[in-house]
Amino acid sequence: MGMLGVRHGSVAVLALCLSAGFATMAHGSGEPDFGCKQVHRGQAQVDPNQKGRAPVAIGDSTMLLPIPNLDAAGYSVNARGCRGFREAINIARKLKAKRHLPHLVMINSYGNGGVNPGLISEALDVLGKRRVLGLITAYNADTGEPPAPDTDVLFKAAKQYPHRIFVLDWVAYSRSHHSADPAPGAWFLPDLFHPNYTGAQAYADFLATALPLAPQGRFPPLP
């Protein structure tokens, strides 16, 4: 499917690198060696949008480890470490130009450089009124503390555009498991920003709650 082609082999290698490397690497202002320069993609294994393309999740390094989980849930994925919100918009713009942009578009990439109302408006302009934008909250990329700066911008946007935008609050959902391996019940790597293997499945399960909005003609609020 164009730029969303499957690379499960590279994802498996990446997962091993992430698990080993995040214990000493902090993700945020710098570019850690695990792959800020490489885009990782996955293709949905099921299509919850039977009359169109499967939804797409566009994200930063938070989405890297969960790519196989998200694919299994029904999302195609385009993720890159250190990605900012404007780049996520540009990915959506390129998909639209190729007529590959689905009805439901999820974005999680404001942890690198933040987000503002202007960027939200730009994202809506790219998607157009017939598509749905899902925004996902994140932890602070530099400290691991909840939540990332500008999280309030996401909620204000959803309030301003209640039938076009919704927010999945990953920070609130995962807060009771916000501890690092090897703590019991931990969903995170030692930087407390990126999910571990258990957290990756939990992340995909959480994003799957938005799939009722995948078919054309479905708009927020969620059922």
PDB file of C-alpha atoms in Angstrom:
ATOM      1  CA  MET A   1       0.000   0.000   0.000  1.00  0.00           C
ATOM      2  CA  GLY A   2       2.593   2.543  -1.099  1.00  0.00           C
ATOM      3  CA  MET A   3       4.439   4.205   1.740  1.00  0.00           C
ATOM      4  CA  LEU A   4       2.592   2.083   4.284  1.00  0.00           C
ATOM      5  CA  GLY A   5       4.091  -1.204   3.081  1.00  0.00           C
ATOM      6  CA  VAL A   6       4.918  -3.918   5.606  1.00  0.00           C
ATOM      7  CA  ARG A   7       8.345  -4.096   7.205  1.00  0.00           C
ATOM      8  CA  HIS A   8       7.783  -6.567   9.986  1.00  0.00           C
ATOM      9  CA  GLY A   9      11.367  -7.844   9.813  1.00  0.00           C
ATOM     10  CA  SER A  10      12.753  -4.389  10.523  1.00  0.00           C
ATOM     11  CA  VAL A  11      10.188  -3.913  13.284  1.00  0.00           C
ATOM     12  CA  ALA A  12      11.368  -7.076  15.003  1.00  0.00           C
ATOM     13  CA  VAL A  13      14.976  -5.906  14.893  1.00  0.00           C
ATOM     14  CA  LEU A  14      13.923  -2.474  16.081  1.00  0.00           C
ATOM     15  CA  ALA A  15      12.063  -3.984  19.026  1.00  0.00           C
ATOM     16  CA  LEU A  16      15.220  -5.712  20.227  1.00  0.00           C
ATOM     17  CA  CYS A  17      17.230  -2.514  19.871  1.00  0.00           C
ATOM     18  CA  LEU A  18      14.627  -0.521  21.749  1.00  0.00           C
ATOM     19  CA  SER A  19      14.485  -2.964  24.628  1.00  0.00           C
ATOM     20  CA  ALA A  20      18.246  -2.968  25.025  1.00  0.00           C
ATOM     21  CA  GLY A  21      18.920   0.665  24.340  1.00  0.00           C
ATOM     22  CA  PHE A  22      16.230   2.660  26.103  1.00  0.00           C
ATOM     23  CA  ALA A  23      17.639   1.857  29.539  1.00  0.00           C
ATOM     24  CA  THR A  24      20.329   4.461  28.941  1.00  0.00           C
ATOM     25  CA  MET A  25      18.789   6.678  26.242  1.00  0.00           C
ATOM     26  CA  ALA A  26      16.377   9.538  26.781  1.00  0.00           C
ATOM     27  CA  HIS A  27      14.211  10.559  23.841  1.00  0.00           C
ATOM     28  CA  GLY A  28      13.445  14.230  23.349  1.00  0.00           C
ATOM     29  CA  SER A  29      15.717  17.037  22.279  1.00  0.00           C
ATOM     30  CA  GLY A  30      18.479  14.755  20.933  1.00  0.00           C
ATOM     31  CA  GLU A  31      18.407  12.005  18.345  1.00  0.00           C
ATOM     32  CA  PRO A  32      19.171   8.642  19.931  1.00  0.00           C
ATOM     33  CA  ASP A  33      20.754   5.940  17.815  1.00  0.00           C
ATOM     34  CA  PHE A  34      17.694   3.677  17.662  1.00  0.00           C
ATOM     35  CA  GLY A  35      16.346   5.291  14.525  1.00  0.00           C
ATOM     36  CA  CYS A  36      15.222   8.919  14.480  1.00  0.00           C
ATOM     37  CA  LYS A  37      16.186   9.078  10.814  1.00  0.00           C
ATOM     38  CA  GLN A  38      14.362   5.955   9.663  1.00  0.00           C
ATOM     39  CA  VAL A  39      10.643   5.661   8.982  1.00  0.00           C
ATOM     40  CA  HIS A  40       9.031   2.385  10.042  1.00  0.00           C
ATOM     41  CA  ARG A  41       5.790   1.222   8.461  1.00  0.00           C
ATOM     42  CA  GLY A  42       3.216  -1.476   8.954  1.00  0.00           C
ATOM     43  CA  GLN A  43       0.072  -2.495   7.089  1.00  0.00           C
ATOM     44  CA  ALA A  44      -3.231  -3.306   8.755  1.00  0.00           C
ATOM     45  CA  GLN A  45      -3.901  -7.038   8.922  1.00  0.00           C
ATOM     46  CA  VAL A  46      -7.666  -6.478   9.079  1.00  0.00           C
ATOM     47  CA  ASP A  47      -9.696  -3.603   7.667  1.00  0.00           C
ATOM     48  CA  PRO A  48     -12.371  -2.151   9.968  1.00  0.00           C
ATOM     49  CA  ASN A  49     -13.362   0.157   7.094  1.00  0.00           C
ATOM     50  CA  GLN A  50     -14.888  -2.350   4.681  1.00  0.00           C
ATOM     51  CA  LYS A  51     -15.763   0.281   2.070  1.00  0.00           C
ATOM     52  CA  GLY A  52     -12.402   2.038   2.113  1.00  0.00           C
ATOM     53  CA  ARG A  53      -8.863   2.027   3.426  1.00  0.00           C
ATOM     54  CA  ALA A  54      -7.905   0.878   6.883  1.00  0.00           C
ATOM     55  CA  PRO A  55      -7.245   3.699   9.367  1.00  0.00           C
ATOM     56  CA  VAL A  56      -3.732   5.023   9.669  1.00  0.00           C
ATOM     57  CA  ALA A  57      -1.733   5.785  12.821  1.00  0.00           C
ATOM     58  CA  ILE A  58       0.994   8.383  12.301  1.00  0.00           C
ATOM     59  CA  GLY A  59       3.394   8.792  15.171  1.00  0.00           C
ATOM     60  CA  ASP A  60       6.765   9.278  16.766  1.00  0.00           C
ATOM     61  CA  SER A  61       8.847   6.703  18.621  1.00  0.00           C
ATOM     62  CA  THR A  62       5.948   5.912  20.966  1.00  0.00           C
ATOM     63  CA  MET A  63       4.434   3.947  18.080  1.00  0.00           C
ATOM     64  CA  LEU A  64       7.560   2.044  17.053  1.00  0.00           C
ATOM     65  CA  LEU A  65       7.336  -0.970  19.331  1.00  0.00           C
ATOM     66  CA  PRO A  66       3.518  -1.267  18.985  1.00  0.00           C
ATOM     67  CA  ILE A  67       3.584  -1.427  15.155  1.00  0.00           C
ATOM     68  CA  PRO A  68       2.803  -5.178  14.932  1.00  0.00           C
ATOM     69  CA  ASN A  69       0.126  -4.820  17.623  1.00  0.00           C
ATOM     70  CA  LEU A  70      -1.478  -1.892  15.840  1.00  0.00           C
ATOM     71  CA  ASP A  71      -1.377  -3.745  12.518  1.00  0.00           C
ATOM     72  CA  ALA A  72      -3.135  -6.703  14.099  1.00  0.00           C
ATOM     73  CA  ALA A  73      -5.791  -4.399  15.546  1.00  0.00           C
ATOM     74  CA  GLY A  74      -6.562  -2.834  12.148  1.00  0.00           C
ATOM     75  CA  TYR A  75      -4.248   0.161  11.764  1.00  0.00           C
ATOM     76  CA  SER A  76      -1.660   0.829   9.118  1.00  0.00           C
ATOM     77  CA  VAL A  77       1.257   2.650  10.749  1.00  0.00           C
ATOM     78  CA  ASN A  78       3.837   5.232   9.757  1.00  0.00           C
ATOM     79  CA  ALA A  79       6.203   6.031  12.647  1.00  0.00           C
ATOM     80  CA  ARG A  80       9.565   7.709  13.077  1.00  0.00           C
ATOM     81  CA  GLY A  81      11.552   8.512  16.176  1.00  0.00           C
ATOM     82  CA  CYS A  82      11.742  12.228  17.019  1.00  0.00           C
ATOM     83  CA  ARG A  83       8.892  13.078  14.622  1.00  0.00           C
ATOM     84  CA  GLY A  84       7.116  16.359  15.267  1.00  0.00           C
ATOM     85  CA  PHE A  85       3.481  17.240  14.647  1.00  0.00           C
ATOM     86  CA  ARG A  86       4.120  19.140  11.413  1.00  0.00           C
ATOM     87  CA  GLU A  87       5.833  16.134   9.897  1.00  0.00           C
ATOM     88  CA  ALA A  88       2.808  14.014  10.812  1.00  0.00           C
ATOM     89  CA  ILE A  89       0.621  16.492   8.932  1.00  0.00           C
ATOM     90  CA  ASN A  90       2.927  16.254   5.935  1.00  0.00           C
ATOM     91  CA  ILE A  91       2.644  12.455   5.968  1.00  0.00           C
ATOM     92  CA  ALA A  92      -1.147  12.815   5.870  1.00  0.00           C
ATOM     93  CA  ARG A  93      -0.836  15.336   3.043  1.00  0.00           C
ATOM     94  CA  LYS A  94       1.279  12.936   0.977  1.00  0.00           C
ATOM     95  CA  LEU A  95      -1.155  10.100   1.566  1.00  0.00           C
ATOM     96  CA  LYS A  96      -4.018  12.314   0.465  1.00  0.00           C
ATOM     97  CA  ALA A  97      -2.170  13.317  -2.704  1.00  0.00           C
ATOM     98  CA  LYS A  98      -1.836   9.610  -3.539  1.00  0.00           C
ATOM     99  CA  ARG A  99      -5.497   9.003  -2.633  1.00  0.00           C
ATOM    100  CA  HIS A 100      -4.364   6.734   0.188  1.00  0.00           C
ATOM    101  CA  LEU A 101      -5.658   8.789   3.128  1.00  0.00           C
ATOM    102  CA  PRO A 102      -8.358   6.862   5.033  1.00  0.00           C
ATOM    103  CA  HIS A 103     -11.391   8.145   6.883  1.00  0.00           C
ATOM    104  CA  LEU A 104      -9.794   7.766  10.331  1.00  0.00           C
ATOM    105  CA  VAL A 105      -6.371   9.301  10.943  1.00  0.00           C
ATOM    106  CA  MET A 106      -4.660   8.961  14.330  1.00  0.00           C
ATOM    107  CA  ILE A 107      -1.728  11.208  15.249  1.00  0.00           C
ATOM    108  CA  ASN A 108       0.647  10.871  18.185  1.00  0.00           C
ATOM    109  CA  SER A 109       3.646  13.132  17.578  1.00  0.00           C
ATOM    110  CA  TYR A 110       3.404  16.276  19.683  1.00  0.00           C
ATOM    111  CA  GLY A 111       5.995  15.061  22.207  1.00  0.00           C
ATOM    112  CA  ASN A 112       8.737  16.433  19.936  1.00  0.00           C
ATOM    113  CA  GLY A 113       8.320  20.188  19.592  1.00  0.00           C
ATOM    114  CA  GLY A 114       4.770  20.455  20.885  1.00  0.00           C
ATOM    115  CA  VAL A 115       1.575  21.438  19.101  1.00  0.00           C
ATOM    116  CA  ASN A 116      -0.523  24.588  18.761  1.00  0.00           C
ATOM    117  CA  PRO A 117      -3.972  25.542  17.427  1.00  0.00           C
ATOM    118  CA  GLY A 118      -2.474  26.532  14.079  1.00  0.00           C
ATOM    119  CA  LEU A 119      -1.072  23.041  13.540  1.00  0.00           C
ATOM    120  CA  ILE A 120      -4.393  21.500  14.526  1.00  0.00           C
ATOM    121  CA  SER A 121      -6.173  23.702  11.983  1.00  0.00           C
ATOM    122  CA  GLU A 122      -3.637  22.722   9.333  1.00  0.00           C
ATOM    123  CA  ALA A 123      -4.244  19.055  10.063  1.00  0.00           C
ATOM    124  CA  LEU A 124      -7.996  19.545   9.694  1.00  0.00           C
ATOM    125  CA  ASP A 125      -7.487  21.370   6.396  1.00  0.00           C
ATOM    126  CA  VAL A 126      -5.459  18.448   5.076  1.00  0.00           C
ATOM    127  CA  LEU A 127      -7.974  15.846   6.218  1.00  0.00           C
ATOM    128  CA  GLY A 128     -11.019  17.738   5.016  1.00  0.00           C
ATOM    129  CA  LYS A 129     -14.488  17.642   6.553  1.00  0.00           C
ATOM    130  CA  ARG A 130     -15.217  14.066   5.530  1.00  0.00           C
ATOM    131  CA  ARG A 131     -12.475  12.538   7.693  1.00  0.00           C
ATOM    132  CA  VAL A 132     -11.888  12.116  11.418  1.00  0.00           C
ATOM    133  CA  LEU A 133      -8.773  13.138  13.362  1.00  0.00           C
ATOM    134  CA  GLY A 134      -7.841  11.218  16.482  1.00  0.00           C
ATOM    135  CA  LEU A 135      -5.221  12.731  18.813  1.00  0.00           C
ATOM    136  CA  ILE A 136      -3.361  10.687  21.425  1.00  0.00           C
ATOM    137  CA  THR A 137      -1.873  12.080  24.612  1.00  0.00           C
ATOM    138  CA  ALA A 138       1.732  11.346  25.550  1.00  0.00           C
ATOM    139  CA  TYR A 139       4.124  11.574  28.464  1.00  0.00           C
ATOM    140  CA  ASN A 140       6.889  14.168  28.567  1.00  0.00           C
ATOM    141  CA  ALA A 141       9.539  12.855  26.179  1.00  0.00           C
ATOM    142  CA  ASP A 142      12.426  14.340  28.181  1.00  0.00           C
ATOM    143  CA  THR A 143      11.367  13.470  31.722  1.00  0.00           C
ATOM    144  CA  GLY A 144       8.787  10.705  31.426  1.00  0.00           C
ATOM    145  CA  GLU A 145       6.431  12.724  33.604  1.00  0.00           C
ATOM    146  CA  PRO A 146       2.712  13.019  32.782  1.00  0.00           C
ATOM    147  CA  PRO A 147       1.626  14.644  30.572  1.00  0.00           C
ATOM    148  CA  ALA A 148       3.649  16.119  27.695  1.00  0.00           C
ATOM    149  CA  PRO A 149       3.621  19.923  27.285  1.00  0.00           C
ATOM    150  CA  ASP A 150       0.718  21.234  25.159  1.00  0.00           C
ATOM    151  CA  THR A 151      -1.567  18.320  26.042  1.00  0.00           C
ATOM    152  CA  ASP A 152      -4.237  20.900  26.861  1.00  0.00           C
ATOM    153  CA  VAL A 153      -4.155  21.980  23.196  1.00  0.00           C
ATOM    154  CA  LEU A 154      -5.449  18.564  22.172  1.00  0.00           C
ATOM    155  CA  PHE A 155      -8.433  18.710  24.507  1.00  0.00           C
ATOM    156  CA  LYS A 156      -9.276  22.274  23.538  1.00  0.00           C
ATOM    157  CA  ALA A 157      -9.225  21.276  19.861  1.00  0.00           C
ATOM    158  CA  ALA A 158     -11.573  18.363  20.506  1.00  0.00           C
ATOM    159  CA  LYS A 159     -13.917  20.698  22.349  1.00  0.00           C
ATOM    160  CA  GLN A 160     -13.804  23.207  19.495  1.00  0.00           C
ATOM    161  CA  TYR A 161     -14.381  20.562  16.804  1.00  0.00           C
ATOM    162  CA  PRO A 162     -16.413  17.873  18.597  1.00  0.00           C
ATOM    163  CA  HIS A 163     -17.567  16.150  15.401  1.00  0.00           C
ATOM    164  CA  ARG A 164     -14.159  16.105  13.701  1.00  0.00           C
ATOM    165  CA  ILE A 165     -11.616  15.551  16.493  1.00  0.00           C
ATOM    166  CA  PHE A 166     -11.462  13.241  19.487  1.00  0.00           C
ATOM    167  CA  VAL A 167      -8.712  12.574  22.024  1.00  0.00           C
ATOM    168  CA  LEU A 168      -7.574   9.212  23.324  1.00  0.00           C
ATOM    169  CA  ASP A 169      -5.951   9.913  26.683  1.00  0.00           C
ATOM    170  CA  TRP A 170      -3.172   7.339  26.737  1.00  0.00           C
ATOM    171  CA  VAL A 171      -1.598   9.057  29.749  1.00  0.00           C
ATOM    172  CA  ALA A 172      -4.727   8.664  31.853  1.00  0.00           C
ATOM    173  CA  TYR A 173      -5.344   5.132  30.590  1.00  0.00           C
ATOM    174  CA  SER A 174      -1.816   3.926  31.325  1.00  0.00           C
ATOM    175  CA  ARG A 175      -1.135   5.955  34.476  1.00  0.00           C
ATOM    176  CA  SER A 176      -1.642   3.062  36.907  1.00  0.00           C
ATOM    177  CA  HIS A 177       0.994   1.089  34.952  1.00  0.00           C
ATOM    178  CA  HIS A 178       3.419   3.991  34.568  1.00  0.00           C
ATOM    179  CA  SER A 179       6.441   2.189  35.912  1.00  0.00           C
ATOM    180  CA  ALA A 180       9.478   0.697  34.238  1.00  0.00           C
ATOM    181  CA  ASP A 181      10.659  -2.834  33.639  1.00  0.00           C
ATOM    182  CA  PRO A 182      11.186  -4.996  35.609  1.00  0.00           C
ATOM    183  CA  ALA A 183       8.559  -3.657  38.044  1.00  0.00           C
ATOM    184  CA  PRO A 184       5.442  -5.859  38.252  1.00  0.00           C
ATOM    185  CA  GLY A 185       2.701  -4.586  35.948  1.00  0.00           C
ATOM    186  CA  ALA A 186       5.022  -2.121  34.219  1.00  0.00           C
ATOM    187  CA  TRP A 187       4.000  -0.950  30.744  1.00  0.00           C
ATOM    188  CA  PHE A 188       7.072   1.185  30.054  1.00  0.00           C
ATOM    189  CA  LEU A 189      10.749   1.075  29.286  1.00  0.00           C
ATOM    190  CA  PRO A 190      13.129   2.758  31.755  1.00  0.00           C
ATOM    191  CA  ASP A 191      12.661   6.213  30.204  1.00  0.00           C
ATOM    192  CA  LEU A 192       8.953   6.051  31.216  1.00  0.00           C
ATOM    193  CA  PHE A 193       7.979   7.457  27.811  1.00  0.00           C
ATOM    194  CA  HIS A 194       8.051   4.459  25.472  1.00  0.00           C
ATOM    195  CA  PRO A 195       5.890   1.382  26.057  1.00  0.00           C
ATOM    196  CA  ASN A 196       7.530  -1.996  26.644  1.00  0.00           C
ATOM    197  CA  TYR A 197       6.143  -5.175  25.042  1.00  0.00           C
ATOM    198  CA  THR A 198       3.221  -5.385  27.478  1.00  0.00           C
ATOM    199  CA  GLY A 199       2.581  -1.677  27.094  1.00  0.00           C
ATOM    200  CA  ALA A 200       2.715  -1.989  23.308  1.00  0.00           C
ATOM    201  CA  GLN A 201      -0.199  -4.424  23.382  1.00  0.00           C
ATOM    202  CA  ALA A 202      -2.065  -2.207  25.837  1.00  0.00           C
ATOM    203  CA  TYR A 203      -1.429   0.792  23.572  1.00  0.00           C
ATOM    204  CA  ALA A 204      -2.849  -1.042  20.556  1.00  0.00           C
ATOM    205  CA  ASP A 205      -5.851  -2.264  22.544  1.00  0.00           C
ATOM    206  CA  PHE A 206      -6.516   1.296  23.648  1.00  0.00           C
ATOM    207  CA  LEU A 207      -6.303   2.692  20.116  1.00  0.00           C
ATOM    208  CA  ALA A 208      -8.615  -0.087  18.979  1.00  0.00           C
ATOM    209  CA  THR A 209     -11.397   1.600  20.962  1.00  0.00           C
ATOM    210  CA  ALA A 210     -11.488   4.233  18.191  1.00  0.00           C
ATOM    211  CA  LEU A 211     -12.084   1.728  15.392  1.00  0.00           C
ATOM    212  CA  PRO A 212     -15.878   2.235  15.388  1.00  0.00           C
ATOM    213  CA  LEU A 213     -15.046   5.575  13.709  1.00  0.00           C
ATOM    214  CA  ALA A 214     -13.087   3.880  10.903  1.00  0.00           C
ATOM    215  CA  PRO A 215     -15.946   3.437   8.400  1.00  0.00           C
ATOM    216  CA  GLN A 216     -16.844   6.322   6.119  1.00  0.00           C
ATOM    217  CA  GLY A 217     -19.627   8.434   7.523  1.00  0.00           C
ATOM    218  CA  ARG A 218     -18.783   7.779  11.181  1.00  0.00           C
ATOM    219  CA  PHE A 219     -17.848  10.799  13.282  1.00  0.00           C
ATOM    220  CA  PRO A 220     -17.230  11.565  16.959  1.00  0.00           C
ATOM    221  CA  PRO A 221     -18.268  11.111  19.645  1.00  0.00           C
ATOM    222  CA  LEU A 222     -17.309   7.468  20.013  1.00  0.00           C
ATOM    223  CA  PRO A 223     -20.181   5.031  20.605  1.00  0.00           C
TER     224      PRO A 223
END
